[in-house]
PDB file of C-alpha atoms in Angstrom:
ATOM      1  CA  ASP X 848      14.718   5.759  -8.695  1.00 65.00           C
ATOM      2  CA  VAL X 849      13.266   6.679  -5.346  1.00 60.00           C
ATOM      3  CA  LYS X 850      14.478   4.449  -2.651  1.00 90.00           C
ATOM      4  CA  VAL X 851      12.583   3.834   0.553  1.00 94.00           C
ATOM      5  CA  THR X 852      14.608   1.870   3.047  1.00 94.00           C
ATOM      6  CA  GLN X 853      13.229   0.146   6.098  1.00 95.00           C
ATOM      7  CA  SER X 854      15.935  -0.721   8.552  1.00 87.00           C
ATOM      8  CA  SER X 855      14.874  -4.273   9.378  1.00 88.00           C
ATOM      9  CA  ARG X 856      13.266  -6.992   7.264  1.00 90.00           C
ATOM     10  CA  TYR X 857      12.450  -9.241  10.210  1.00 94.00           C
ATOM     11  CA  LEU X 858      12.133  -8.354  13.859  1.00 95.00           C
ATOM     12  CA  VAL X 859      11.156 -10.383  16.917  1.00 97.00           C
ATOM     13  CA  LYS X 860      10.305  -8.497  20.108  1.00 97.00           C
ATOM     14  CA  ARG X 861       8.871  -9.361  23.474  1.00 97.00           C
ATOM     15  CA  THR X 862       5.520  -8.166  24.791  1.00 97.00           C
ATOM     16  CA  GLY X 863       5.900  -4.823  26.547  1.00 97.00           C
ATOM     17  CA  GLU X 864       9.069  -3.780  24.746  1.00 97.00           C
ATOM     18  CA  LYS X 865       9.345  -0.393  23.078  1.00 97.00           C
ATOM     19  CA  VAL X 866       9.902  -0.956  19.359  1.00 97.00           C
ATOM     20  CA  PHE X 867      11.258   1.478  16.777  1.00 97.00           C
ATOM     21  CA  LEU X 868      10.708   0.901  13.075  1.00 97.00           C
ATOM     22  CA  GLU X 869      12.782   3.206  10.905  1.00 96.00           C
ATOM     23  CA  CYS X 870      12.068   4.378   7.378  1.00 96.00           C
ATOM     24  CA  VAL X 871      14.328   6.568   5.245  1.00 97.00           C
ATOM     25  CA  GLN X 872      13.682   7.923   1.761  1.00 95.00           C
ATOM     26  CA  ASP X 873      16.247   9.542  -0.498  1.00 93.00           C
ATOM     27  CA  MET X 874      14.213  11.691  -2.888  1.00 85.00           C
ATOM     28  CA  ASP X 875      13.218  14.680  -0.779  1.00 89.00           C
ATOM     29  CA  HIS X 876       9.559  13.647  -0.653  1.00 90.00           C
ATOM     30  CA  GLU X 877       7.296  15.677   1.605  1.00 90.00           C
ATOM     31  CA  ASN X 878       4.829  12.876   2.268  1.00 93.00           C
ATOM     32  CA  MET X 879       5.477   9.693   4.218  1.00 95.00           C
ATOM     33  CA  PHE X 880       3.162   6.961   5.453  1.00 96.00           C
ATOM     34  CA  TRP X 881       3.093   3.918   7.703  1.00 97.00           C
ATOM     35  CA  TYR X 882       0.758   1.010   6.937  1.00 96.00           C
ATOM     36  CA  ARG X 883       0.323  -2.400   8.446  1.00 96.00           C
ATOM     37  CA  GLN X 884      -0.699  -5.329   6.287  1.00 94.00           C
ATOM     38  CA  ASP X 885      -2.542  -8.350   7.626  1.00 93.00           C
ATOM     39  CA  PRO X 886      -4.095 -11.301   5.769  1.00 88.00           C
ATOM     40  CA  GLY X 887      -7.696 -10.582   4.876  1.00 86.00           C
ATOM     41  CA  LEU X 888      -7.468  -6.969   6.055  1.00 89.00           C
ATOM     42  CA  GLY X 889      -5.278  -5.418   3.382  1.00 89.00           C
ATOM     43  CA  LEU X 890      -3.223  -2.280   4.007  1.00 92.00           C
ATOM     44  CA  ARG X 891      -4.395  -0.145   6.886  1.00 94.00           C
ATOM     45  CA  LEU X 892      -3.041   3.341   7.483  1.00 95.00           C
ATOM     46  CA  ILE X 893      -1.472   3.926  10.884  1.00 97.00           C
ATOM     47  CA  TYR X 894       0.036   7.418  10.634  1.00 97.00           C
ATOM     48  CA  PHE X 895       1.150   9.800   7.955  1.00 95.00           C
ATOM     49  CA  SER X 896       3.138  12.986   7.665  1.00 95.00           C
ATOM     50  CA  TYR X 897       3.142  15.764   5.104  1.00 92.00           C
ATOM     51  CA  ASP X 898       6.082  17.698   6.505  1.00 90.00           C
ATOM     52  CA  VAL X 899       8.820  17.660   9.103  1.00 91.00           C
ATOM     53  CA  LYS X 900       7.455  17.559  12.646  1.00 84.00           C
ATOM     54  CA  MET X 901       3.946  17.140  11.280  1.00 88.00           C
ATOM     55  CA  LYS X 902       1.920  13.975  11.850  1.00 94.00           C
ATOM     56  CA  GLU X 903      -1.636  12.880  11.304  1.00 94.00           C
ATOM     57  CA  LYS X 904      -3.467   9.834  12.615  1.00 96.00           C
ATOM     58  CA  GLY X 905      -4.592   7.290  10.110  1.00 94.00           C
ATOM     59  CA  ASP X 906      -7.281   4.677  10.548  1.00 92.00           C
ATOM     60  CA  ILE X 907      -5.626   2.597  13.275  1.00 96.00           C
ATOM     61  CA  PRO X 908      -3.248   4.788  15.344  1.00 97.00           C
ATOM     62  CA  GLU X 909      -3.936   3.192  18.737  1.00 96.00           C
ATOM     63  CA  GLY X 910      -0.821   1.746  20.314  1.00 96.00           C
ATOM     64  CA  TYR X 911       1.496   3.572  17.915  1.00 97.00           C
ATOM     65  CA  SER X 912       3.239   6.906  17.697  1.00 97.00           C
ATOM     66  CA  VAL X 913       5.520   8.443  15.073  1.00 97.00           C
ATOM     67  CA  SER X 914       8.397  10.830  14.816  1.00 96.00           C
ATOM     68  CA  ARG X 915       9.530  12.963  11.897  1.00 95.00           C
ATOM     69  CA  GLU X 916      12.461  15.100  12.960  1.00 93.00           C
ATOM     70  CA  LYS X 917      14.032  15.166   9.494  1.00 94.00           C
ATOM     71  CA  LYS X 918      12.364  15.182   6.104  1.00 94.00           C
ATOM     72  CA  GLU X 919      13.908  11.923   4.982  1.00 95.00           C
ATOM     73  CA  ARG X 920      13.150   9.861   8.092  1.00 96.00           C
ATOM     74  CA  PHE X 921       9.797   8.726   9.464  1.00 97.00           C
ATOM     75  CA  SER X 922       9.862   6.453  12.490  1.00 96.00           C
ATOM     76  CA  LEU X 923       7.055   4.307  13.812  1.00 97.00           C
ATOM     77  CA  ILE X 924       7.102   3.603  17.548  1.00 97.00           C
ATOM     78  CA  LEU X 925       5.273   0.863  19.372  1.00 97.00           C
ATOM     79  CA  GLU X 926       5.240   2.183  22.916  1.00 94.00           C
ATOM     80  CA  SER X 927       4.561  -1.200  24.521  1.00 97.00           C
ATOM     81  CA  ALA X 928       4.450  -3.992  21.980  1.00 97.00           C
ATOM     82  CA  SER X 929       1.584  -6.444  22.160  1.00 97.00           C
ATOM     83  CA  THR X 930       0.964  -9.709  20.321  1.00 97.00           C
ATOM     84  CA  ASN X 931      -1.830  -8.134  18.254  1.00 96.00           C
ATOM     85  CA  GLN X 932       0.781  -5.854  16.720  1.00 98.00           C
ATOM     86  CA  THR X 933       2.431  -8.801  15.026  1.00 98.00           C
ATOM     87  CA  SER X 934       2.187  -7.819  11.393  1.00 97.00           C
ATOM     88  CA  MET X 935       3.944  -6.672   8.226  1.00 96.00           C
ATOM     89  CA  TYR X 936       4.709  -2.958   8.419  1.00 97.00           C
ATOM     90  CA  LEU X 937       5.116  -1.002   5.206  1.00 96.00           C
ATOM     91  CA  CYS X 938       6.497   2.502   4.882  1.00 96.00           C
ATOM     92  CA  ALA X 939       5.837   4.611   1.788  1.00 95.00           C
ATOM     93  CA  SER X 940       6.746   8.043   0.500  1.00 94.00           C
ATOM     94  CA  SER X 941       5.338  10.218  -2.247  1.00 91.00           C
ATOM     95  CA  LEU X 942       5.836  13.548  -3.916  1.00 85.00           C
ATOM     96  CA  ASN X 943       2.299  14.246  -5.059  1.00 77.00           C
ATOM     97  CA  LEU X 944       0.104  12.025  -2.871  1.00 68.00           C
ATOM     98  CA  ALA X 945      -0.932   9.912  -5.830  1.00 68.00           C
ATOM     99  CA  GLY X 946       1.992   7.630  -6.555  1.00 80.00           C
ATOM    100  CA  TYR X 947       3.608   5.940  -3.573  1.00 90.00           C
ATOM    101  CA  THR X 948       6.966   4.231  -3.409  1.00 92.00           C
ATOM    102  CA  PHE X 949       7.047   1.522  -0.786  1.00 94.00           C
ATOM    103  CA  GLY X 950       9.835   0.131   1.319  1.00 94.00           C
ATOM    104  CA  SER X 951      10.420  -3.618   1.451  1.00 92.00           C
ATOM    105  CA  GLY X 952       8.522  -3.995   4.681  1.00 94.00           C
ATOM    106  CA  THR X 953       9.348  -5.115   8.206  1.00 95.00           C
ATOM    107  CA  ARG X 954       7.803  -8.326   9.413  1.00 95.00           C
ATOM    108  CA  LEU X 955       7.399  -7.854  13.156  1.00 97.00           C
ATOM    109  CA  THR X 956       6.622 -10.718  15.486  1.00 97.00           C
ATOM    110  CA  VAL X 957       5.751  -9.930  19.098  1.00 97.00           C
ATOM    111  CA  VAL X 958       6.078 -12.910  21.437  1.00 97.00           C
TER     112      VAL X 958
ATOM    113  CA  GLU J1498     -17.594   0.391   5.387  1.00 66.00           C
ATOM    114  CA  ASP J1499     -14.940  -0.281   2.782  1.00 72.00           C
ATOM    115  CA  LYS J1500     -14.458   2.451   0.216  1.00 89.00           C
ATOM    116  CA  VAL J1501     -12.413   0.280  -2.152  1.00 94.00           C
ATOM    117  CA  VAL J1502     -13.573  -3.267  -2.783  1.00 96.00           C
ATOM    118  CA  GLN J1503     -11.586  -5.777  -4.778  1.00 97.00           C
ATOM    119  CA  SER J1504     -12.839  -9.049  -6.158  1.00 96.00           C
ATOM    120  CA  PRO J1505     -12.160 -11.858  -6.128  1.00 96.00           C
ATOM    121  CA  LEU J1506     -10.052 -11.981  -2.962  1.00 94.00           C
ATOM    122  CA  SER J1507      -8.134 -14.929  -4.325  1.00 96.00           C
ATOM    123  CA  LEU J1508      -7.848 -16.728  -7.606  1.00 96.00           C
ATOM    124  CA  VAL J1509      -5.999 -19.786  -8.891  1.00 97.00           C
ATOM    125  CA  VAL J1510      -5.451 -20.149 -12.640  1.00 97.00           C
ATOM    126  CA  HIS J1511      -3.284 -22.183 -14.986  1.00 97.00           C
ATOM    127  CA  GLU J1512      -0.467 -20.750 -17.032  1.00 97.00           C
ATOM    128  CA  GLY J1513      -1.771 -19.290 -20.251  1.00 97.00           C
ATOM    129  CA  ASP J1514      -5.162 -18.318 -18.843  1.00 97.00           C
ATOM    130  CA  THR J1515      -6.489 -14.760 -18.999  1.00 97.00           C
ATOM    131  CA  VAL J1516      -7.626 -13.196 -15.739  1.00 98.00           C
ATOM    132  CA  THR J1517      -9.661 -10.125 -14.854  1.00 98.00           C
ATOM    133  CA  LEU J1518      -9.347  -8.500 -11.476  1.00 98.00           C
ATOM    134  CA  ASN J1519     -11.978  -6.054 -10.296  1.00 98.00           C
ATOM    135  CA  CYS J1520     -11.889  -2.942  -8.185  1.00 97.00           C
ATOM    136  CA  SER J1521     -14.926  -0.865  -7.253  1.00 97.00           C
ATOM    137  CA  TYR J1522     -14.763   2.301  -5.233  1.00 95.00           C
ATOM    138  CA  GLU J1523     -16.869   4.879  -3.516  1.00 92.00           C
ATOM    139  CA  VAL J1524     -15.187   8.172  -2.712  1.00 85.00           C
ATOM    140  CA  THR J1525     -16.355  11.757  -2.573  1.00 81.00           C
ATOM    141  CA  ASN J1526     -14.066  13.492  -5.034  1.00 86.00           C
ATOM    142  CA  PHE J1527     -12.229  10.958  -7.132  1.00 88.00           C
ATOM    143  CA  ARG J1528      -8.815  11.961  -8.439  1.00 89.00           C
ATOM    144  CA  SER J1529      -7.096   8.753  -9.498  1.00 91.00           C
ATOM    145  CA  LEU J1530      -7.044   4.978  -9.159  1.00 94.00           C
ATOM    146  CA  LEU J1531      -3.819   3.027  -8.907  1.00 95.00           C
ATOM    147  CA  TRP J1532      -2.875  -0.620  -9.291  1.00 97.00           C
ATOM    148  CA  TYR J1533       0.103  -2.182  -7.536  1.00 96.00           C
ATOM    149  CA  LYS J1534       1.651  -5.658  -7.677  1.00 96.00           C
ATOM    150  CA  GLN J1535       3.046  -7.130  -4.479  1.00 94.00           C
ATOM    151  CA  GLU J1536       5.185 -10.212  -4.563  1.00 91.00           C
ATOM    152  CA  LYS J1537       7.143 -11.085  -1.466  1.00 81.00           C
ATOM    153  CA  LYS J1538       7.880  -7.584  -0.316  1.00 81.00           C
ATOM    154  CA  ALA J1539       7.254  -3.995  -1.480  1.00 88.00           C
ATOM    155  CA  PRO J1540       4.226  -3.245  -3.666  1.00 92.00           C
ATOM    156  CA  THR J1541       5.369  -1.996  -7.046  1.00 92.00           C
ATOM    157  CA  PHE J1542       3.456   0.442  -9.188  1.00 92.00           C
ATOM    158  CA  LEU J1543       1.599  -0.818 -12.257  1.00 96.00           C
ATOM    159  CA  PHE J1544      -0.851   1.809 -13.476  1.00 94.00           C
ATOM    160  CA  MET J1545      -2.463   5.079 -12.564  1.00 93.00           C
ATOM    161  CA  LEU J1546      -5.852   5.834 -14.119  1.00 94.00           C
ATOM    162  CA  THR J1547      -7.585   9.168 -14.093  1.00 91.00           C
ATOM    163  CA  SER J1548      -9.836   9.195 -17.157  1.00 87.00           C
ATOM    164  CA  SER J1549     -12.678   6.884 -18.108  1.00 88.00           C
ATOM    165  CA  GLY J1550     -12.360   4.585 -21.082  1.00 87.00           C
ATOM    166  CA  ILE J1551      -8.668   5.039 -21.741  1.00 88.00           C
ATOM    167  CA  GLU J1552      -6.831   1.740 -21.526  1.00 92.00           C
ATOM    168  CA  LYS J1553      -3.396   1.652 -19.995  1.00 94.00           C
ATOM    169  CA  LYS J1554      -1.233  -1.187 -21.232  1.00 96.00           C
ATOM    170  CA  SER J1555       2.098  -2.689 -20.269  1.00 95.00           C
ATOM    171  CA  GLY J1556       3.000  -5.945 -21.953  1.00 96.00           C
ATOM    172  CA  ARG J1557       0.414  -8.544 -21.007  1.00 97.00           C
ATOM    173  CA  LEU J1558      -1.193  -6.290 -18.404  1.00 98.00           C
ATOM    174  CA  SER J1559      -3.855  -3.719 -19.136  1.00 97.00           C
ATOM    175  CA  SER J1560      -6.291  -1.682 -17.111  1.00 97.00           C
ATOM    176  CA  ILE J1561      -9.275   0.542 -17.697  1.00 96.00           C
ATOM    177  CA  LEU J1562     -11.397   2.827 -15.577  1.00 95.00           C
ATOM    178  CA  ASP J1563     -15.142   3.500 -15.646  1.00 94.00           C
ATOM    179  CA  LYS J1564     -15.850   6.652 -13.651  1.00 89.00           C
ATOM    180  CA  LYS J1565     -19.568   6.454 -14.239  1.00 91.00           C
ATOM    181  CA  GLU J1566     -19.911   2.978 -12.767  1.00 91.00           C
ATOM    182  CA  LEU J1567     -17.040   3.573 -10.300  1.00 94.00           C
ATOM    183  CA  PHE J1568     -14.859   0.591 -11.067  1.00 94.00           C
ATOM    184  CA  SER J1569     -11.671  -0.500 -12.739  1.00 97.00           C
ATOM    185  CA  ILE J1570     -10.452  -3.809 -14.104  1.00 97.00           C
ATOM    186  CA  LEU J1571      -6.958  -5.187 -14.420  1.00 98.00           C
ATOM    187  CA  ASN J1572      -6.502  -7.771 -17.167  1.00 98.00           C
ATOM    188  CA  ILE J1573      -3.606 -10.171 -17.454  1.00 98.00           C
ATOM    189  CA  THR J1574      -3.389 -12.239 -20.618  1.00 97.00           C
ATOM    190  CA  ALA J1575      -1.330 -15.416 -21.135  1.00 97.00           C
ATOM    191  CA  THR J1576      -0.567 -15.624 -17.439  1.00 98.00           C
ATOM    192  CA  GLN J1577       2.805 -16.911 -16.243  1.00 97.00           C
ATOM    193  CA  THR J1578       3.912 -18.224 -12.861  1.00 96.00           C
ATOM    194  CA  GLY J1579       5.754 -14.936 -12.365  1.00 96.00           C
ATOM    195  CA  ASP J1580       2.392 -13.160 -12.302  1.00 97.00           C
ATOM    196  CA  SER J1581       1.610 -14.833  -8.977  1.00 97.00           C
ATOM    197  CA  ALA J1582       1.259 -11.984  -6.501  1.00 97.00           C
ATOM    198  CA  VAL J1583      -1.190  -9.868  -4.553  1.00 96.00           C
ATOM    199  CA  TYR J1584      -2.668  -7.141  -6.721  1.00 97.00           C
ATOM    200  CA  LEU J1585      -3.667  -4.012  -4.845  1.00 96.00           C
ATOM    201  CA  CYS J1586      -6.081  -1.325  -5.974  1.00 96.00           C
ATOM    202  CA  ALA J1587      -5.948   2.118  -4.358  1.00 94.00           C
ATOM    203  CA  VAL J1588      -7.942   5.289  -4.822  1.00 93.00           C
ATOM    204  CA  HIS J1589      -6.876   8.861  -4.317  1.00 90.00           C
ATOM    205  CA  ASP J1590      -9.707  10.955  -2.958  1.00 85.00           C
ATOM    206  CA  SER J1591      -9.803  14.726  -2.852  1.00 76.00           C
ATOM    207  CA  GLY J1592      -7.314  17.123  -1.434  1.00 71.00           C
ATOM    208  CA  ASN J1593      -4.739  16.073   1.055  1.00 73.00           C
ATOM    209  CA  THR J1594      -5.929  12.562   1.831  1.00 82.00           C
ATOM    210  CA  PRO J1595      -3.752   9.444   1.631  1.00 89.00           C
ATOM    211  CA  LEU J1596      -4.493   6.611  -0.760  1.00 90.00           C
ATOM    212  CA  VAL J1597      -7.228   4.214   0.304  1.00 90.00           C
ATOM    213  CA  PHE J1598      -6.387   0.601  -0.476  1.00 93.00           C
ATOM    214  CA  GLY J1599      -8.577  -2.382  -1.151  1.00 94.00           C
ATOM    215  CA  LYS J1600      -7.837  -5.715   0.529  1.00 94.00           C
ATOM    216  CA  GLY J1601      -6.098  -7.024  -2.556  1.00 95.00           C
ATOM    217  CA  THR J1602      -6.557 -10.025  -4.846  1.00 96.00           C
ATOM    218  CA  ARG J1603      -4.162 -12.917  -4.363  1.00 96.00           C
ATOM    219  CA  LEU J1604      -3.455 -14.472  -7.772  1.00 97.00           C
ATOM    220  CA  SER J1605      -1.781 -17.865  -7.995  1.00 97.00           C
ATOM    221  CA  VAL J1606      -0.703 -19.090 -11.415  1.00 97.00           C
ATOM    222  CA  ILE J1607       0.113 -22.787 -11.558  1.00 96.00           C
ATOM    223  CA  ALA J1608       2.075 -24.534 -14.267  1.00 92.00           C
TER     224      ALA J1608
END
């Protein structure tokens, strides 16, 4: 089974801090994605990547950046965390763009 | 404007009831529609539908796609408390685009 591992389940950070959310997959998938999930808003795409060192903006990239230096790792960076970035963050990977495997999520609280 | 619309947004039923969850979509070049179940953490894959009229079935869950009317339904018969979850519908549009998710339906099954 494909495993997608997100490094933290729960995270509390202060406003203005730089925050790194890490995601690692173990099945050599080309495609990786970062979503945030908020009540009433569903899953919204932040960034995605189809290859190493490649990144594309999703629907809500503002305030975020990403890094993909190795195929298996896709990092989401909050340059200066703000309270409106309090959310559940979900990473996913896929081989063929149709079927995603999700990580367990990181619940980030910015205080 | 939402491309994938799920209804209802939330639903409370009693154990043993049958429920139908709806997903309508509007995309340019449809390739597939997927259903996921999300309990406390990672969404898990249920079904992928690509052809109209062919029912996919797994135990008490089944799903069907209507490409002419642009919708899919997810049926759960003889519901159990373990079916309580958020059910997500996602559509794969043409080419190299990520999945587009609906807002989800939160199902609560009470004993």
